[in-house]
Amino acid sequence: MTTVIDVENISKQFKIHHERNQSLKERLLHPKSGSTEIFNALSDISFQVSANETVGILGHNGSGKSTLLKCICGVLQPTTGQIRLRGSLAALLELGAGFQTELSGRDNVYLYGAMLGLSKRNVDAIFDDIVAFSEIEQFIDTQVKFYSSGMYVRLAFAVAVNVDPDILVVDEVLAVGDERFQAKCIDRIRTFQEEGRSILLVTHQADQVRALCDRAIVLDGGLMVANGPVQESLRIFREHLLEDAVELDRTGARAEISIDSVTTPSGSFDVKSGAGIHFDVQMTSHAAYSGNFMMEIFTRGGLLVSRSDAQGSPVNLKPGLNSVGVYLPQIPLLDGVYDVNVGIVDHHGTVMAWREQAASIQVAYSGREGGIVEMGASITQQ
Ligand SMILES: Nc1ncnc2c1ncn2[C@@H]1O[C@H](COP(=O)(O)OP(=O)(O)OP(=O)(O)O)[C@@H](O)[C@H]1O
Ligand SMILES: [Mg+2]
């Protein structure tokens, strides 16, 4: 496999200048006073992306995702380390990066094209496609500073996907567009994948990572804490989120709950399609806690089959061991292995405890329908 992005021991430090409380006069007399602190936004990050690979980047706010993408795109210079790229790269960075807000949408399209090495004639040839994709034709001659964030993203995405890059880098912004435009972007990303291009995608949406990525990287405080299969990285990502929740717990704000095991009375998770299954989820809580039980079921291919209502199943945990019973009366799924994630969320939907792939249900189906659910259609000729 050809490596198209090679990130080798990247670190990025920012100097943060703290001004002492000074009067204007003091500042004018001693302009260099105050202290400077070095902040490590990225510490010794190494990974590769191959041709035809889509890699997700996860991490909470401030973990270094955008800084990493900016280093890869050349917007920022890493403090140490090296980045090698093979092929052309188009980027959709966070809002505010990329466009000159005083210029019109049209001028920005040409400017961006020029930055990617396209001639005016090259851009002329794709201009109509860009505007058509963005669906903001009416505003193409308006200064970008008057764009809504949705309009901004529409144009930026339209440019990035129409300049024919070998590598597409997308920072989160997709979440800004409305649902229909998001779906259109995702479709376009899939076409990119089919064409064998490489994609680096920052997102906070676990579903998007499952649906689109071959692999995921997790950043935490500027360190790379995972780089592997999507399921595994999601588990680590959630665990890191939980560590933060536990930190909060020391200040008394949150409870600490662990999900210990998921079992069935027979010990087996094999079930016939159409039949029911019962399982128990054992967990330990260090304090009394009222929250909601939550469950997700995925195909092995990472497709979400079902997610329970986050506020629909209240549970009152007592200190110590607890057991929650789950009954699925009639599994309408066809042949296959289905992974079950379980967790406890608070009343705002924040995850308090989570276990990825806590159980795997093996469904046996003897009928002839294809796909993942049995519809049991009956056909009558009129
Ligand atoms: N130019 C800068 N000067 C100083 N600090 C910076 C600069 N840019 C980023 N940082 C800091 O680096 C850290 C990482 O920021 P970054 O934008 O990469 O996070 P992120 O993972 O993209 O977060 P988010 O999910 O909120 O987009 C943050 O603590 C941020 O304050
Ligand atoms: Mg960011």
XYZ file of C-alpha atoms and ligand atoms in Angstrom:
414
model
C 0.000 0.000 0.000
C 1.336 3.426 -0.912
C 1.633 5.822 1.999
C 0.087 9.187 1.093
C 0.395 10.903 4.489
C 3.411 10.180 6.660
C 3.407 11.977 9.994
C 6.652 11.423 11.872
C 7.156 12.486 15.486
C 5.204 15.713 15.205
C 5.100 18.085 18.140
C 3.527 21.518 18.157
C 4.116 24.056 20.860
C 2.349 27.360 21.248
C 3.740 30.233 23.230
C 1.090 31.690 25.455
C 1.827 35.162 26.701
C 0.408 36.116 30.090
C 0.201 39.848 30.647
C 0.452 40.984 34.203
C -2.256 43.334 35.311
C -0.818 46.550 34.117
C -1.982 50.021 33.472
C -1.654 51.296 29.931
C 1.217 53.533 31.048
C 3.141 50.622 32.544
C 2.607 48.588 29.414
C 3.985 51.386 27.268
C 7.001 51.799 29.521
C 7.731 48.053 29.847
C 6.250 46.433 26.770
C 8.014 43.080 27.263
C 6.890 42.364 30.816
C 4.606 39.489 31.681
C 5.444 35.802 31.380
C 5.483 33.345 28.505
C 4.355 29.777 28.909
C 5.024 26.978 26.424
C 1.953 24.885 25.695
C 2.225 21.460 24.042
C -0.753 21.164 21.708
C 0.685 18.028 20.059
C 3.319 15.694 21.511
C 5.273 13.248 19.384
C 2.537 12.096 17.014
C 3.364 9.508 14.338
C 1.037 7.704 11.948
C 0.552 6.940 8.299
C -2.401 7.008 5.947
C -2.376 4.799 2.878
C -3.914 5.411 -0.522
C -7.617 4.531 -0.494
C -7.846 4.733 3.294
C -10.277 6.821 5.350
C -9.025 7.631 8.828
C -11.157 9.263 11.515
C -9.711 11.539 14.199
C -11.509 11.648 17.526
C -10.784 13.592 20.666
C -12.509 16.070 22.901
C -12.413 19.817 22.580
C -8.882 21.109 22.751
C -7.226 17.710 22.269
C -5.271 18.911 19.224
C -7.297 17.643 16.244
C -7.462 20.924 14.337
C -3.831 21.696 15.132
C -2.841 18.316 13.684
C -4.853 18.898 10.504
C -3.405 22.375 10.111
C 0.127 20.947 10.376
C -0.738 18.335 7.723
C -2.151 21.000 5.402
C 0.829 23.268 5.920
C -1.196 26.073 7.530
C 0.904 25.582 10.676
C 4.531 24.550 10.923
C 5.136 21.763 13.446
C 7.723 22.648 16.119
C 9.510 19.342 15.593
C 8.982 16.342 13.347
C 8.230 15.863 9.695
C 5.185 15.431 7.496
C 5.439 13.956 4.014
C 2.546 14.001 1.568
C 2.194 12.155 -1.695
C -0.312 13.684 -4.076
C -2.459 16.796 -3.961
C -4.406 17.739 -0.863
C -7.594 19.752 -0.391
C -8.727 20.747 3.054
C -11.907 21.840 4.691
C -10.570 23.311 7.913
C -12.521 24.650 10.861
C -14.734 27.682 10.302
C -12.778 30.840 9.797
C -9.704 29.119 8.367
C -9.305 29.174 4.631
C -11.432 31.965 3.213
C -10.676 35.689 2.995
C -13.817 37.114 4.491
C -13.533 40.510 2.765
C -13.633 38.851 -0.647
C -16.697 37.449 -2.403
C -17.431 33.746 -2.636
C -16.394 33.850 -6.304
C -13.000 35.437 -5.551
C -12.397 32.970 -2.764
C -13.005 30.037 -5.087
C -10.308 31.393 -7.442
C -7.967 32.198 -4.573
C -8.325 28.736 -3.080
C -7.806 27.176 -6.508
C -4.608 29.195 -6.913
C -3.396 28.048 -3.483
C -3.804 24.467 -4.687
C -1.814 25.234 -7.809
C -4.740 25.529 -10.244
C -4.612 28.111 -13.031
C -7.502 30.517 -13.619
C -8.509 28.392 -16.589
C -8.516 25.241 -14.411
C -10.830 26.957 -11.961
C -13.036 28.329 -14.790
C -13.595 24.733 -15.867
C -14.882 23.587 -12.475
C -16.476 26.830 -11.284
C -20.020 25.946 -12.311
C -19.788 22.524 -10.657
C -18.588 24.158 -7.445
C -21.437 26.659 -7.391
C -23.990 23.994 -8.293
C -22.794 21.715 -5.518
C -22.801 24.529 -2.963
C -26.364 25.618 -3.891
C -25.532 29.224 -2.969
C -25.446 30.659 -6.475
C -27.471 33.666 -5.391
C -24.750 34.700 -2.930
C -21.645 33.851 -4.915
C -20.819 37.546 -5.401
C -21.516 38.460 -1.774
C -18.582 39.022 0.580
C -17.947 35.867 2.579
C -18.182 37.825 5.859
C -21.939 38.016 5.278
C -22.287 34.239 4.857
C -24.012 32.145 7.499
C -21.819 29.317 8.816
C -23.898 26.855 6.772
C -23.307 28.810 3.555
C -19.612 29.042 4.325
C -19.306 25.298 4.757
C -21.316 24.622 1.613
C -18.941 26.649 -0.498
C -15.805 25.359 1.231
C -16.876 21.735 0.839
C -17.897 22.297 -2.781
C -14.448 23.706 -3.566
C -12.574 20.985 -1.684
C -14.328 18.116 -3.472
C -14.250 19.662 -6.934
C -10.534 20.407 -7.183
C -9.811 16.699 -7.718
C -7.474 16.131 -4.735
C -5.777 12.821 -3.947
C -6.208 13.535 -0.250
C -9.230 15.200 1.343
C -8.952 16.589 4.860
C -12.174 17.543 6.630
C -12.336 19.196 10.059
C -15.681 18.652 11.739
C -17.426 21.437 9.861
C -19.817 19.004 8.199
C -21.895 19.129 11.348
C -22.696 22.756 10.517
C -24.681 22.096 7.345
C -28.341 21.109 7.472
C -29.215 17.435 7.351
C -29.846 17.284 3.629
C -26.559 18.958 2.778
C -24.728 16.720 5.247
C -26.158 13.678 3.493
C -25.005 15.088 0.167
C -21.483 15.587 1.557
C -21.403 12.060 2.933
C -22.470 10.725 -0.481
C -19.650 12.670 -2.044
C -17.192 11.309 0.495
C -18.281 7.790 -0.400
C -17.679 8.487 -4.092
C -14.225 9.719 -3.144
C -13.597 6.453 -1.331
C -14.719 4.430 -4.351
C -12.304 6.422 -6.491
C -9.454 5.274 -4.256
C -8.663 8.638 -2.677
C -7.590 9.095 0.935
C -9.574 10.958 3.544
C -8.760 12.302 6.985
C -11.915 13.155 8.873
C -12.284 14.915 12.225
C -15.694 14.406 13.763
C -17.391 14.149 17.119
C -20.001 11.810 15.729
C -19.169 8.187 16.516
C -21.753 7.070 13.944
C -19.937 8.924 11.188
C -16.662 7.258 12.127
C -18.319 3.848 12.120
C -20.013 4.462 8.797
C -17.106 6.019 6.915
C -13.737 5.188 8.427
C -11.417 2.229 8.013
C -9.484 3.213 11.118
C -9.579 5.857 13.828
C -7.010 7.851 15.764
C -7.804 9.230 19.215
C -6.078 12.314 20.615
C -6.156 13.253 24.273
C -4.336 16.324 25.526
C -2.098 16.389 22.452
C -1.097 12.729 22.797
C -2.149 9.978 20.430
C -3.831 7.406 22.674
C -5.210 5.128 19.945
C -4.622 4.356 16.295
C -6.433 1.230 15.187
C -9.718 -0.431 14.243
C -12.750 1.822 14.604
C -14.465 -0.217 17.352
C -11.308 -0.343 19.442
C -10.597 3.379 19.036
C -14.179 4.285 19.912
C -13.896 2.236 23.069
C -10.686 4.030 24.040
C -12.220 7.413 23.150
C -15.184 6.740 25.410
C -12.933 5.523 28.187
C -10.935 8.752 27.997
C -14.156 10.744 28.134
C -15.091 8.753 31.201
C -11.756 9.415 32.861
C -12.665 13.070 32.597
C -16.039 12.311 34.156
C -14.255 10.551 37.011
C -12.024 13.593 37.450
C -15.193 15.608 37.830
C -16.424 13.071 40.321
C -13.640 14.009 42.728
C -15.237 17.392 42.869
C -18.505 15.662 43.665
C -20.207 16.372 40.366
C -20.593 12.906 38.911
C -20.926 9.282 39.900
C -18.458 6.542 39.060
C -20.011 3.489 37.474
C -18.371 0.552 35.737
C -20.045 -1.988 33.513
C -18.613 -5.317 34.534
C -20.237 -7.972 32.368
C -23.183 -8.941 30.217
C -24.535 -12.464 30.611
C -27.468 -14.616 29.518
C -29.099 -17.251 31.747
C -28.054 -20.017 29.321
C -24.595 -18.550 28.772
C -25.261 -18.306 25.042
C -25.952 -15.309 22.827
C -27.149 -17.493 19.931
C -30.705 -16.793 18.891
C -33.016 -17.718 16.026
C -34.318 -14.853 13.932
C -37.777 -13.890 15.209
C -37.145 -15.328 18.687
C -36.398 -13.327 21.836
C -33.312 -13.012 23.994
C -32.822 -11.962 27.592
C -29.555 -10.749 29.028
C -28.358 -9.163 32.237
C -25.950 -6.277 32.545
C -23.901 -6.275 35.750
C -22.451 -3.001 36.898
C -20.824 -1.467 39.939
C -21.649 1.984 41.168
C -19.717 3.635 43.973
C -22.734 5.709 45.002
C -26.495 5.769 44.570
C -27.217 7.083 41.096
C -30.325 7.747 39.001
C -29.775 7.755 35.260
C -30.917 6.015 32.120
C -29.864 2.715 30.646
C -28.851 2.935 27.018
C -28.126 0.341 24.361
C -26.913 0.288 20.758
C -26.903 -2.622 18.332
C -24.538 -2.635 15.362
C -23.830 -4.940 12.459
C -20.251 -6.143 12.178
C -19.936 -3.747 9.241
C -20.546 -0.859 11.643
C -24.111 -0.055 10.611
C -26.339 1.126 13.443
C -29.334 -1.204 13.650
C -30.927 0.300 16.726
C -30.251 2.797 19.497
C -32.521 2.936 22.506
C -34.113 6.187 23.618
C -31.463 7.821 25.844
C -34.119 8.973 28.301
C -36.463 6.015 27.935
C -35.178 3.516 30.491
C -34.604 5.067 33.911
C -32.561 3.041 36.386
C -31.783 3.699 40.024
C -28.415 2.249 40.875
C -27.481 1.543 44.458
C -23.947 1.649 45.820
C -22.171 -1.625 44.982
C -23.281 -4.302 42.537
C -26.338 -3.786 40.354
C -27.947 -5.847 37.651
C -30.164 -4.561 34.841
C -32.202 -7.014 32.784
C -32.732 -6.434 29.063
C -35.354 -8.332 27.103
C -35.584 -8.163 23.325
C -38.874 -9.983 22.618
C -38.538 -10.611 18.906
C -35.320 -10.114 17.037
C -36.223 -9.259 13.432
C -32.630 -9.542 12.205
C -31.277 -11.866 9.541
C -28.223 -14.118 9.745
C -25.175 -12.484 11.269
C -23.306 -11.296 14.334
C -24.598 -8.120 15.990
C -22.563 -6.193 18.543
C -24.286 -4.692 21.561
C -22.977 -1.569 23.314
C -24.475 -0.699 26.677
C -24.164 2.256 28.976
C -25.612 4.588 31.548
C -26.336 8.189 30.609
C -27.384 11.072 32.793
C -30.502 13.171 32.292
C -28.719 15.323 29.713
C -27.637 12.283 27.703
C -23.992 12.536 28.849
C -22.369 9.116 29.016
C -21.568 8.121 32.613
C -20.497 4.544 31.900
C -20.116 2.749 28.625
C -19.030 -0.580 27.290
C -18.448 -1.000 23.587
C -19.112 -4.528 22.233
C -20.308 -5.674 25.631
C -21.964 -8.652 23.957
C -22.295 -10.157 20.493
C -25.582 -11.712 19.468
C -25.368 -14.429 16.835
C -28.596 -14.564 14.848
C -29.489 -17.630 12.771
C -32.010 -17.178 9.986
C -33.307 -19.967 7.802
C -35.480 -17.959 5.406
C -34.538 -16.503 2.075
C -34.742 -12.743 2.551
C -31.503 -10.796 2.143
C -30.253 -7.753 4.075
C -30.364 -7.197 7.797
C -34.063 -7.213 8.788
C -36.899 -9.561 8.023
C -39.747 -7.550 6.490
C -42.055 -10.490 5.904
C -43.670 -8.742 2.948
C -46.771 -10.286 1.429
C -47.411 -9.559 -2.209
C -50.857 -9.618 -3.799
C -51.628 -9.044 -7.418
C -54.446 -6.544 -7.915
N -2.637 29.633 17.783
C -2.716 29.117 19.005
N -2.084 29.699 20.055
C -2.149 29.160 21.290
N -2.821 28.025 21.599
C -3.460 27.409 20.598
C -3.455 27.917 19.246
N -4.198 27.075 18.469
C -4.643 26.100 19.285
N -4.192 26.292 20.557
C -4.461 25.416 21.715
O -4.107 24.092 21.373
C -5.019 23.158 21.923
C -5.566 22.284 20.828
O -6.426 23.055 20.011
P -7.181 22.448 18.759
O -7.898 23.553 18.094
O -6.215 21.671 17.931
O -8.208 21.445 19.456
P -9.348 20.546 18.802
O -9.067 19.140 19.187
O -9.471 20.847 17.356
O -10.648 21.037 19.601
P -12.177 21.235 19.118
O -12.828 19.884 19.266
O -12.725 22.203 20.098
O -12.172 21.737 17.709
C -6.084 23.975 22.643
O -5.776 23.988 24.010
C -5.917 25.362 22.054
O -6.260 26.362 22.986
Mg -10.995 21.730 16.221
